[in-house]
Coordinates of C-alpha atoms in Angstrom, one line a residue:
Chain A
M244 CA 116.2 93.9 62.9
R245 CA 116.6 97.4 61.4
L246 CA 113.9 98.7 63.7
A247 CA 115.8 97.4 66.7
R248 CA 118.9 99.2 65.5
V249 CA 117.1 102.5 65.1
A250 CA 115.6 102.1 68.6
D251 CA 119.0 101.3 69.9
G252 CA 120.5 104.4 68.4
A253 CA 117.7 106.6 69.7
L254 CA 118.2 105.2 73.2
L255 CA 121.9 105.9 73.0
A256 CA 121.2 109.5 71.8
I257 CA 118.7 110.1 74.7
A258 CA 121.2 108.7 77.2
V259 CA 124.0 111.0 75.9
F260 CA 121.7 114.0 75.9
I261 CA 120.6 113.4 79.5
F262 CA 124.2 112.9 80.5
L263 CA 125.3 116.2 78.9
F264 CA 122.4 118.1 80.3
I265 CA 123.2 116.9 83.9
V266 CA 126.9 117.6 83.6
L267 CA 126.7 121.0 81.8
F268 CA 123.6 122.6 83.2
P269 CA 125.2 123.7 86.5
F270 CA 128.0 125.4 84.5
Y271 CA 125.5 127.1 82.3
W272 CA 123.6 128.3 85.4
I273 CA 126.7 129.7 87.1
V274 CA 127.9 131.5 83.9
L275 CA 124.4 132.9 83.3
S276 CA 124.1 134.1 86.9
S277 CA 127.5 135.8 86.7
F278 CA 126.3 137.9 83.8
T279 CA 122.9 138.8 85.2
P280 CA 122.4 141.9 87.2
K281 CA 121.7 141.3 90.9
Y282 CA 118.1 142.5 90.9
E283 CA 117.2 140.1 88.1
L284 CA 118.7 137.0 89.9
F285 CA 115.9 137.0 92.4
T286 CA 112.9 136.5 90.2
I287 CA 110.2 133.9 90.3
P288 CA 110.3 132.0 88.1
P289 CA 114.0 132.2 87.3
R290 CA 115.0 133.3 83.8
Y291 CA 116.7 130.7 81.6
W292 CA 118.3 133.2 79.2
F293 CA 119.8 136.7 79.5
S294 CA 117.3 139.4 79.8
T295 CA 120.0 141.9 80.6
F296 CA 123.7 141.1 80.0
T297 CA 126.1 142.8 82.4
L298 CA 129.7 142.7 83.4
E299 CA 129.0 144.6 86.5
N300 CA 129.3 141.6 88.8
Y301 CA 132.9 141.1 87.8
Q302 CA 133.7 144.8 88.4
V303 CA 132.0 144.8 91.9
L304 CA 133.8 141.6 92.7
A305 CA 137.2 143.0 91.7
N306 CA 136.6 146.1 93.7
S307 CA 135.4 144.3 96.9
I308 CA 138.2 141.7 97.2
P309 CA 141.8 141.5 96.1
L310 CA 140.9 139.2 93.2
A311 CA 144.1 139.5 91.2
R312 CA 146.2 138.9 94.3
Y313 CA 144.2 135.7 95.1
F314 CA 144.5 134.6 91.5
V315 CA 148.3 135.0 91.5
N316 CA 148.5 133.2 94.9
S317 CA 146.5 130.3 93.5
L318 CA 148.7 130.1 90.4
L319 CA 152.0 130.2 92.4
F320 CA 150.8 127.8 95.0
A321 CA 149.5 125.3 92.4
A322 CA 152.6 125.6 90.1
G323 CA 155.1 125.5 93.0
S324 CA 153.6 122.5 94.8
S325 CA 153.2 120.6 91.5
L326 CA 156.9 121.3 90.6
V327 CA 158.1 120.1 94.1
S328 CA 156.0 117.0 94.1
V329 CA 156.9 115.9 90.6
A330 CA 160.6 116.5 91.3
A331 CA 160.6 114.6 94.5
A332 CA 158.5 111.8 93.1
F333 CA 160.8 111.6 90.1
L334 CA 163.9 111.0 92.3
A335 CA 162.1 108.6 94.5
S336 CA 160.5 106.6 91.7
Y337 CA 163.9 106.3 90.0
A338 CA 165.3 104.6 93.2
L339 CA 162.2 102.4 93.5
A340 CA 161.9 101.4 89.9
R341 CA 165.4 101.4 88.6
I342 CA 167.6 100.2 91.4
Q343 CA 166.9 96.7 92.7
F344 CA 167.2 96.5 96.4
R345 CA 165.4 94.6 99.2
G346 CA 162.5 96.6 100.5
A347 CA 161.9 98.7 97.4
N348 CA 158.5 97.2 96.9
L349 CA 157.7 97.7 100.6
I350 CA 158.6 101.3 100.5
F351 CA 156.5 101.8 97.4
I352 CA 153.5 100.1 99.0
V353 CA 153.9 102.3 102.2
F354 CA 154.0 105.4 100.0
V355 CA 150.9 104.4 98.1
M356 CA 149.0 103.3 101.2
S357 CA 149.6 106.7 102.8
I358 CA 147.2 108.1 100.3
A359 CA 144.5 106.8 102.7
L360 CA 145.7 109.0 105.7
P361 CA 143.0 111.6 106.0
Q362 CA 144.5 115.1 105.6
I363 CA 142.1 116.7 108.1
G364 CA 142.9 114.2 110.9
G365 CA 146.5 115.5 111.2
L366 CA 145.7 119.2 110.9
V367 CA 146.0 120.1 114.6
P368 CA 149.6 118.9 115.1
L369 CA 150.5 120.4 111.7
F370 CA 149.0 123.7 112.7
E371 CA 151.0 123.8 115.9
L372 CA 154.2 122.7 114.2
F373 CA 153.8 125.4 111.5
K374 CA 153.1 128.0 114.1
S375 CA 156.2 127.1 116.1
T376 CA 158.5 126.9 113.0
G377 CA 157.1 130.1 111.5
L378 CA 155.9 128.3 108.4
I379 CA 152.3 129.5 108.9
N380 CA 151.2 132.1 106.4
T381 CA 154.2 131.5 104.2
Y382 CA 154.2 130.6 100.6
H383 CA 156.8 127.8 101.0
G384 CA 154.9 126.3 103.9
L385 CA 151.8 125.8 101.8
V386 CA 153.9 124.4 99.0
I387 CA 155.4 121.8 101.3
L388 CA 152.0 120.7 102.5
M389 CA 150.4 120.5 99.1
S390 CA 153.3 118.8 97.4
S391 CA 153.4 116.2 100.1
L392 CA 149.6 115.6 99.7
V393 CA 149.9 114.7 96.0
L394 CA 153.2 113.0 96.3
P395 CA 152.0 109.4 97.0
F396 CA 149.7 109.5 94.0
T397 CA 152.5 110.8 91.8
I398 CA 154.9 108.1 92.9
W399 CA 152.1 105.5 92.3
I400 CA 151.9 106.6 88.7
L401 CA 155.6 107.2 88.0
V402 CA 157.0 103.9 89.3
P403 CA 155.1 101.5 87.0
F404 CA 155.7 104.0 84.1
L405 CA 159.5 103.8 84.8
R406 CA 159.5 100.0 85.1
Q407 CA 158.1 99.7 81.6
I408 CA 161.0 101.5 80.1
P409 CA 163.7 99.1 79.0
Y410 CA 167.0 99.3 80.8
E411 CA 169.0 99.1 77.6
I412 CA 168.7 102.7 76.8
E413 CA 170.4 103.7 80.1
E414 CA 172.9 100.9 79.8
A415 CA 173.9 102.1 76.4
A416 CA 174.5 105.6 77.9
I417 CA 176.5 104.2 80.7
M418 CA 178.6 102.3 78.2
D419 CA 179.3 105.5 76.4
G420 CA 180.6 106.9 79.7
A421 CA 177.6 108.9 81.0
R422 CA 177.8 109.6 84.7
L423 CA 174.8 109.7 87.0
P424 CA 173.9 113.4 86.6
Q425 CA 174.3 113.2 82.9
L426 CA 172.3 110.0 82.8
F427 CA 169.5 111.7 84.7
W428 CA 169.4 114.9 82.8
F429 CA 170.0 113.6 79.2
I430 CA 168.5 110.2 79.2
T431 CA 166.0 109.5 82.0
L432 CA 164.4 112.9 82.1
P433 CA 163.6 113.1 78.4
I434 CA 162.2 109.6 78.5
M435 CA 160.0 110.4 81.4
R436 CA 158.9 113.8 80.2
P437 CA 155.4 112.7 79.1
A438 CA 154.6 111.2 82.5
L439 CA 156.2 114.1 84.4
V440 CA 154.2 116.6 82.4
T441 CA 151.0 114.6 83.0
M442 CA 151.6 114.5 86.7
F443 CA 152.4 118.2 86.8
I444 CA 149.1 119.0 85.1
I445 CA 147.1 116.8 87.4
N446 CA 148.8 118.0 90.5
F447 CA 148.3 121.6 89.3
I448 CA 144.5 121.1 89.0
I449 CA 144.3 119.4 92.4
A450 CA 146.3 122.1 94.1
W451 CA 144.4 124.9 92.3
N452 CA 141.2 123.4 93.8
E453 CA 142.6 122.7 97.3
L454 CA 140.7 124.3 100.1
I455 CA 141.7 122.9 103.5
Y456 CA 145.4 123.7 103.5
P457 CA 145.0 127.3 102.4
L458 CA 142.0 127.8 104.7
V459 CA 144.0 126.8 107.8
F460 CA 147.6 127.8 106.8
A461 CA 147.1 130.9 104.7
T462 CA 145.0 133.2 106.9
S463 CA 146.6 136.5 106.2
G464 CA 145.2 138.5 103.4
S465 CA 148.3 138.4 101.2
N466 CA 148.4 134.6 101.1
K467 CA 144.9 133.7 100.5
T468 CA 144.0 131.6 97.4
L469 CA 140.9 131.8 95.2
S470 CA 139.3 128.9 96.9
V471 CA 139.6 130.6 100.3
G472 CA 138.3 133.9 98.9
L473 CA 135.4 132.1 97.5
V474 CA 134.3 130.4 100.7
E475 CA 134.8 133.6 102.6
L476 CA 132.5 135.4 100.3
A477 CA 130.0 132.5 100.6
V478 CA 129.8 132.5 104.4
Q479 CA 129.8 136.2 104.8
P480 CA 126.4 137.4 106.1
T481 CA 125.0 140.0 103.8
A482 CA 122.3 142.6 104.3
G483 CA 118.9 140.9 104.1
G484 CA 120.3 137.5 104.8
G485 CA 120.6 136.4 101.2
R486 CA 123.9 135.3 99.6
P487 CA 125.7 137.4 97.0
W488 CA 124.9 134.9 94.3
D489 CA 125.9 137.4 91.6
L490 CA 129.5 137.8 93.0
L491 CA 129.8 134.1 93.9
S492 CA 128.9 133.1 90.4
A493 CA 131.4 135.6 88.9
M494 CA 134.1 134.3 91.2
S495 CA 133.3 130.7 90.4
V496 CA 133.7 131.5 86.7
V497 CA 137.1 133.2 87.4
M498 CA 138.2 130.0 89.3
I499 CA 136.8 127.6 86.7
V500 CA 138.1 129.1 83.5
P501 CA 141.8 128.4 83.9
I502 CA 141.0 124.8 84.8
L503 CA 138.7 124.3 81.8
V504 CA 141.5 125.6 79.5
V505 CA 144.0 123.2 81.0
V506 CA 141.6 120.3 80.8
L507 CA 140.6 120.9 77.2
L508 CA 144.2 121.4 76.1
F509 CA 145.6 118.4 77.9
Q510 CA 142.7 116.0 78.2
K511 CA 144.5 113.0 76.6
L512 CA 147.4 113.3 79.1
I513 CA 145.1 113.8 82.1
V514 CA 143.0 110.8 81.2
S515 CA 146.1 108.6 80.8
G516 CA 147.5 109.8 84.1
L517 CA 144.3 109.3 86.0
T518 CA 143.5 105.9 84.7
R519 CA 147.0 104.3 84.6
G520 CA 147.1 103.6 88.3
A521 CA 143.7 102.0 88.5
I522 CA 144.0 99.9 85.4
K523 CA 147.3 98.3 85.8
Chain B
M1210 CA 171.2 91.6 95.7
T1211 CA 174.7 91.8 94.4
Q1212 CA 174.1 90.0 91.1
S1213 CA 170.8 91.6 90.5
P1214 CA 170.7 93.7 87.4
T1215 CA 170.8 97.1 88.9
T1216 CA 171.1 100.0 86.5
F1217 CA 174.6 100.7 87.7
A1218 CA 175.7 97.1 87.6
P1219 CA 177.1 97.1 84.1
I1220 CA 179.8 99.8 84.6
P1221 CA 182.7 97.5 83.9
A1222 CA 185.8 99.6 83.7
R1223 CA 185.0 102.0 86.6
T1224 CA 183.6 99.7 89.2
A1225 CA 185.8 96.7 88.8
R1226 CA 188.3 98.3 91.2
F1227 CA 185.8 98.7 94.0
R1228 CA 185.3 95.9 96.4
L1229 CA 181.7 94.6 96.5
T1230 CA 181.0 96.2 99.9
Q1231 CA 182.1 99.6 98.7
R1232 CA 179.9 99.4 95.7
T1233 CA 176.8 98.3 97.6
R1234 CA 177.4 101.1 100.1
R1235 CA 177.6 103.6 97.3
I1236 CA 174.3 102.3 95.9
A1237 CA 172.7 102.4 99.3
I1238 CA 173.7 106.0 99.8
L1239 CA 172.4 106.8 96.3
I1240 CA 169.1 105.2 97.1
C1241 CA 168.8 107.2 100.4
L1242 CA 169.6 110.4 98.6
L1243 CA 167.0 109.8 95.9
L1244 CA 164.3 108.9 98.5
L1245 CA 165.2 111.6 100.9
P1246 CA 163.0 114.5 99.6
S1247 CA 159.9 112.3 99.4
V1248 CA 160.4 110.6 102.7
A1249 CA 161.1 113.9 104.4
L1250 CA 158.0 115.5 103.0
R1251 CA 155.8 112.6 104.1
L1252 CA 157.3 112.3 107.5
F1253 CA 156.9 116.0 108.1
T1254 CA 153.4 116.4 106.9
A1255 CA 151.7 113.0 107.2
V1256 CA 153.5 110.6 109.6
Y1257 CA 154.3 113.0 112.4
P1258 CA 150.8 114.6 112.4
F1259 CA 149.3 111.1 112.4
F1260 CA 151.2 109.9 115.5
N1261 CA 150.9 113.3 117.3
T1262 CA 147.1 113.2 116.8
I1263 CA 147.0 109.8 118.6
W1264 CA 149.1 111.4 121.4
L1265 CA 146.9 114.5 121.6
S1266 CA 143.7 112.6 121.7
F1267 CA 144.5 111.5 125.3
H1268 CA 145.1 115.1 126.3
D1269 CA 143.2 118.2 127.1
W1270 CA 144.4 121.1 125.1
N1271 CA 143.1 124.5 124.3
P1272 CA 145.7 126.7 122.6
A1273 CA 144.4 129.7 124.4
F1274 CA 145.2 128.0 127.7
P1275 CA 148.6 126.5 126.9
P1276 CA 149.5 123.6 129.2
Q1277 CA 148.5 120.3 127.7
Q1278 CA 147.1 118.0 130.3
F1279 CA 146.8 114.3 130.3
A1280 CA 143.2 113.4 130.2
G1281 CA 143.2 109.7 129.8
L1282 CA 140.0 108.5 128.0
K1283 CA 138.0 111.6 128.9
N1284 CA 137.9 112.8 125.3
F1285 CA 136.7 109.5 124.1
Q1286 CA 134.0 109.2 126.7
A1287 CA 132.9 112.7 125.9
L1288 CA 132.5 112.1 122.2
M1289 CA 130.3 109.0 122.7
R1290 CA 127.8 111.2 124.5
D1291 CA 128.2 114.1 122.0
I1292 CA 125.2 114.1 119.7
A1293 CA 127.1 116.4 117.2
V1294 CA 129.8 113.7 116.9
T1295 CA 127.6 110.6 116.9
S1296 CA 125.3 112.0 114.3
S1297 CA 128.2 113.1 112.2
I1298 CA 129.6 109.5 112.3
S1299 CA 126.3 108.1 111.2
F1300 CA 125.8 110.6 108.5
T1301 CA 129.4 110.1 107.2
V1302 CA 128.8 106.4 106.9
L1303 CA 125.5 107.0 105.2
F1304 CA 126.9 109.6 102.9
V1305 CA 129.9 107.5 101.9
T1306 CA 127.8 104.3 101.4
I1307 CA 125.1 105.8 99.2
S1308 CA 127.5 108.1 97.3
T1309 CA 129.8 105.2 96.4
L1310 CA 127.1 102.8 95.4
L1311 CA 125.4 105.5 93.2
E1312 CA 128.8 106.5 91.7
I1313 CA 129.6 102.9 90.7
V1314 CA 126.2 102.2 89.2
L1315 CA 126.0 105.5 87.4
G1316 CA 129.7 105.5 86.5
M1317 CA 129.2 102.1 85.0
A1318 CA 126.4 103.5 82.9
I1319 CA 128.5 106.4 81.8
A1320 CA 131.4 104.1 80.9
L1321 CA 129.1 101.8 78.9
I1322 CA 127.7 104.8 77.0
L1323 CA 131.1 106.4 76.3
H1324 CA 132.5 103.0 75.3
R1325 CA 130.1 102.8 72.3
A1326 CA 131.0 104.5 69.0
F1327 CA 128.9 107.6 68.2
F1328 CA 129.3 110.9 66.5
G1329 CA 131.0 113.4 68.9
R1330 CA 132.1 110.8 71.3
G1331 CA 135.5 112.5 71.8
V1332 CA 133.9 115.8 72.8
V1333 CA 131.5 114.0 75.3
R1334 CA 134.5 112.2 76.8
A1335 CA 136.3 115.5 77.3
I1336 CA 133.1 117.0 78.9
N1337 CA 133.0 114.0 81.2
L1338 CA 136.4 115.1 82.7
I1339 CA 135.1 118.5 83.7
P1340 CA 133.3 117.7 87.0
W1341 CA 136.4 116.0 88.2
A1342 CA 138.5 119.0 87.4
I1343 CA 136.4 121.8 88.9
P1344 CA 136.9 122.7 92.6
M1345 CA 134.5 121.0 95.0
V1346 CA 133.8 124.4 96.5
V1347 CA 132.6 125.8 93.2
A1348 CA 130.3 122.8 92.8
A1349 CA 129.0 123.2 96.4
I1350 CA 128.3 126.9 96.0
G1351 CA 126.8 126.5 92.5
F1352 CA 124.4 123.8 93.7
R1353 CA 123.6 125.7 96.9
W1354 CA 122.4 128.5 94.6
M1355 CA 120.5 126.1 92.4
Y1356 CA 118.9 124.4 95.5
D1357 CA 117.6 127.7 96.8
T1358 CA 114.0 127.1 98.0
Q1359 CA 112.5 130.2 96.6
Y1360 CA 114.7 131.4 93.7
G1361 CA 116.5 128.1 92.9
V1362 CA 116.4 126.7 89.4
I1363 CA 116.1 123.1 90.7
N1364 CA 112.8 123.8 92.4
D1365 CA 111.6 125.7 89.4
L1366 CA 112.4 122.7 87.1
L1367 CA 110.7 120.4 89.6
Y1368 CA 107.6 122.6 89.7
R1369 CA 107.3 122.8 86.0
T1370 CA 107.7 119.1 85.4
I1371 CA 106.0 117.4 88.4
G1372 CA 104.5 120.3 90.2
V1373 CA 106.3 120.1 93.6
K1374 CA 108.8 122.3 95.4
V1375 CA 111.1 120.8 98.0
P1376 CA 112.6 122.9 100.8
W1377 CA 116.0 121.4 100.0
L1378 CA 118.6 122.9 102.3
V1379 CA 116.4 123.8 105.2
D1380 CA 114.8 120.3 105.6
F1381 CA 116.7 117.5 107.4
W1382 CA 116.4 114.8 104.7
G1383 CA 116.2 117.4 101.9
A1384 CA 119.6 118.8 102.9
R1385 CA 121.1 115.3 103.2
A1386 CA 119.8 114.3 99.8
A1387 CA 121.0 117.6 98.3
V1388 CA 124.5 117.1 99.7
I1389 CA 124.7 113.5 98.5
A1390 CA 123.4 114.4 95.0
T1391 CA 126.0 117.2 94.6
N1392 CA 128.7 114.8 95.7
V1393 CA 127.6 112.2 93.2
W1394 CA 127.3 114.8 90.4
K1395 CA 130.9 115.8 91.1
S1396 CA 132.5 112.4 91.5
T1397 CA 130.6 110.0 89.2
P1398 CA 132.2 111.1 86.0
F1399 CA 135.6 110.3 87.4
V1400 CA 134.4 106.8 88.3
G1401 CA 133.0 106.6 84.8
L1402 CA 136.4 107.5 83.4
V1403 CA 138.2 104.8 85.3
L1404 CA 135.6 102.2 84.4
L1405 CA 135.7 103.2 80.8
A1406 CA 139.5 102.6 80.8
A1407 CA 138.8 99.2 82.4
L1408 CA 136.2 98.4 79.6
Q1409 CA 138.8 99.2 77.0
G1410 CA 141.1 96.6 78.5
V1411 CA 138.6 93.8 78.0
P1412 CA 139.7 91.7 75.0
Q1413 CA 137.2 91.9 72.1
D1414 CA 137.4 88.3 71.0
L1415 CA 135.7 87.2 74.2
Y1416 CA 132.5 89.0 73.0
E1417 CA 132.9 87.4 69.6
A1418 CA 133.1 84.0 71.2
G1419 CA 130.1 84.9 73.3
R1420 CA 128.2 85.9 70.2
V1421 CA 128.9 82.6 68.6
D1422 CA 127.4 81.0 71.6
G1423 CA 124.4 83.1 71.3
T1424 CA 124.7 85.4 74.3
N1425 CA 122.8 88.7 74.1
R1426 CA 124.1 92.1 75.2
V1427 CA 122.7 91.9 78.7
S1428 CA 124.1 88.5 79.5
A1429 CA 127.5 89.4 77.9
F1430 CA 127.7 92.3 80.3
F1431 CA 126.9 90.2 83.4
Y1432 CA 128.9 87.1 82.4
I1433 CA 131.9 88.6 80.5
T1434 CA 132.4 92.3 81.2
L1435 CA 131.5 92.6 84.9
P1436 CA 133.6 89.7 86.2
L1437 CA 136.6 90.9 84.1
I1438 CA 136.5 94.4 85.4
M1439 CA 135.6 93.5 89.0
P1440 CA 139.1 94.2 90.3
Q1441 CA 138.9 97.8 88.9
I1442 CA 135.4 98.3 90.3
V1443 CA 136.6 97.2 93.7
T1444 CA 139.7 99.4 93.5
I1445 CA 137.9 102.5 92.5
G1446 CA 135.2 101.7 95.0
L1447 CA 137.7 101.5 97.8
F1448 CA 139.3 104.7 96.6
M1449 CA 136.0 106.6 96.6
V1450 CA 135.1 105.3 100.1
V1451 CA 138.5 106.2 101.7
W1452 CA 138.5 109.6 99.9
Q1453 CA 134.9 110.5 100.7
L1454 CA 135.2 109.5 104.3
A1455 CA 137.4 112.6 104.6
A1456 CA 135.1 114.9 102.6
F1457 CA 135.1 118.4 103.9
D1458 CA 134.9 121.1 101.2
L1459 CA 131.4 120.1 100.1
V1460 CA 129.6 120.5 103.4
F1461 CA 131.8 123.5 104.5
A1462 CA 130.7 125.5 101.4
M1463 CA 127.2 124.1 100.9
T1464 CA 125.4 123.7 104.2
G1465 CA 127.8 124.5 107.0
G1466 CA 126.7 121.1 108.5
G1467 CA 123.1 122.3 108.8
P1468 CA 120.2 122.3 109.3
G1469 CA 121.1 121.4 112.9
F1470 CA 123.6 118.5 112.6
A1471 CA 121.8 117.0 109.6
T1472 CA 124.8 117.2 107.1
Q1473 CA 127.7 117.3 109.5
L1474 CA 130.4 115.1 108.1
L1475 CA 133.1 113.8 110.5
A1476 CA 135.8 115.8 108.8
Y1477 CA 133.7 119.0 109.1
R1478 CA 133.1 118.3 112.8
I1479 CA 136.8 117.9 113.4
Y1480 CA 137.5 121.2 111.7
Q1481 CA 134.8 122.9 113.7
V1482 CA 136.0 121.6 117.0
A1483 CA 139.6 122.3 116.2
F1484 CA 139.5 125.7 114.6
T1485 CA 136.3 127.2 115.7
A1486 CA 136.0 125.9 119.3
L1487 CA 139.8 125.6 119.6
N1488 CA 139.5 122.3 121.5
F1489 CA 142.6 120.6 120.1
G1490 CA 142.6 117.6 122.3
Y1491 CA 138.9 116.8 121.6
A1492 CA 139.4 117.4 117.9
S1493 CA 142.2 114.8 118.0
A1494 CA 140.0 112.3 119.6
I1495 CA 137.4 112.7 116.9
S1496 CA 140.2 112.4 114.3
M1497 CA 141.0 109.0 115.9
V1498 CA 137.4 107.9 115.0
L1499 CA 138.0 109.0 111.4
F1500 CA 141.3 107.1 111.3
I1501 CA 139.6 104.0 112.7
V1502 CA 136.8 104.2 110.2
V1503 CA 139.2 104.7 107.3
G1504 CA 141.3 101.8 108.6
I1505 CA 138.3 99.5 108.8
A1506 CA 137.1 100.5 105.3
S1507 CA 140.6 100.0 103.9
I1508 CA 140.9 96.5 105.4
I1509 CA 137.5 95.5 104.1
G1510 CA 138.4 96.9 100.7
L1511 CA 141.7 95.1 100.5
L1512 CA 140.2 91.8 101.5
L1513 CA 137.5 92.2 98.9
F1514 CA 140.1 93.0 96.3
R1515 CA 142.1 89.9 97.2
K1516 CA 139.0 87.8 96.9
V1517 CA 138.1 89.2 93.5
E1518 CA 141.7 88.8 92.3
V1519 CA 141.8 85.2 93.5
S1520 CA 138.5 84.2 91.9
L1521 CA 139.7 85.4 88.5

């Protein structure tokens, strides 16, 4: 019996170790490559630990592309679109969850089902529409696109959340003479703050990682995001045919670090937000 | 509708003066105002493009030569003969099927591991979230570097352990396997996360009852756990299928669809035809194929979900 338990524990430990290795090794490799001088990247066999530590890749990267600009663009794009989607979803889910009317459920289902519409399928009409309305290569154009993309998911999470909150809290406020704006601002908003913050963070991460919209709709230099900069660097032919793995690794690290910070700070919130819809 | 307990129903002093119709009208206006931003966003960026794509698929249109011309079924006839398109359809189906199956099986394994109590479990659960959170382009580029035939670390590890080297991204099946493996690496932890949450919802007393009846761990899994979390498995499976049918970033950044058409996914093909070849009408016709495949997958998924729910 005891032997069986020891064997069981050993198996579990091995499984956890394999899991951690598979998940973490690619990160290790990217980080290691980003601090390795270019000439040492192309050795056979590859080196598993620093032989020379260098920050040069980051310097070269910052000198060859407008890295800071891309970073700020990504930040503004992600924050702006998350703010818009959470605000719009908050209003909509208030109507869908709090006011009983015929068709509320149908509207909710239509919103949720529209998650399935593949983004890339509608890109051609959107491109023409944006060109004719002057929204192309604008910051607000991108924000509109991205906030709309994450909107159905946000509503999907917020509506059930709101339905769980007892009506009595709001009723009491109405009894005390609160009018709608006050009700919204002082009662509903504070109650929903955890869910709203959660959705903001999740939407931020999704927008930060987004590629297609910036790739198609932010083609001028001043609007590009980190993701676009990264793929441009990756598809650029270089002398000798090889890829600039030193610079690509450095840029990947620049792009990952903010996300890792957010994930580690808010992991409880993120997990609750991601799983609530699927579990209900 | 009038007696239903709306939030605004119990406003005794203020609303008593209004006639019923006025009150309902005010509520209707309020509902519209609240829904307006969301509906406007979705109409503008999802519904309109969807219907316009259907319209465009029956037209010839190159933005460099402006007039759109009605083309009937010409685009659709062309895509059936187009090897680039037909092979991208078959690879998309293969990619999605294998990816989703692997993600569910491996995600289930991750969920079962992370469900057990062990030292450092919280940290491991946090690490499990990381692949979901990092950009697909970063995963694609990182793996492309690791798959490098000459200098890549994957071949080095393979060579050290089993003495073989694989020409990953230059070989037809090697590239396909590499793309699918990267996708599974990136997406499985998310499936694991959802299934872990599902596991946590299974009542513990069922297992105790099972233990009294002498079930071992394996049969407890197949006769208690699996049936109970089947709805969540189907839901996340449907999600992954629909989501991965539209996968783009991975192939764009990792293989460019190559070698040849080996790793062309449908979404990547659409992008190529639309924004590299500037053949908007044809791209719209290919988009229709994507819509239809997503539609079929959704219907199958929903039927499956209903069946699972009913059987519970």
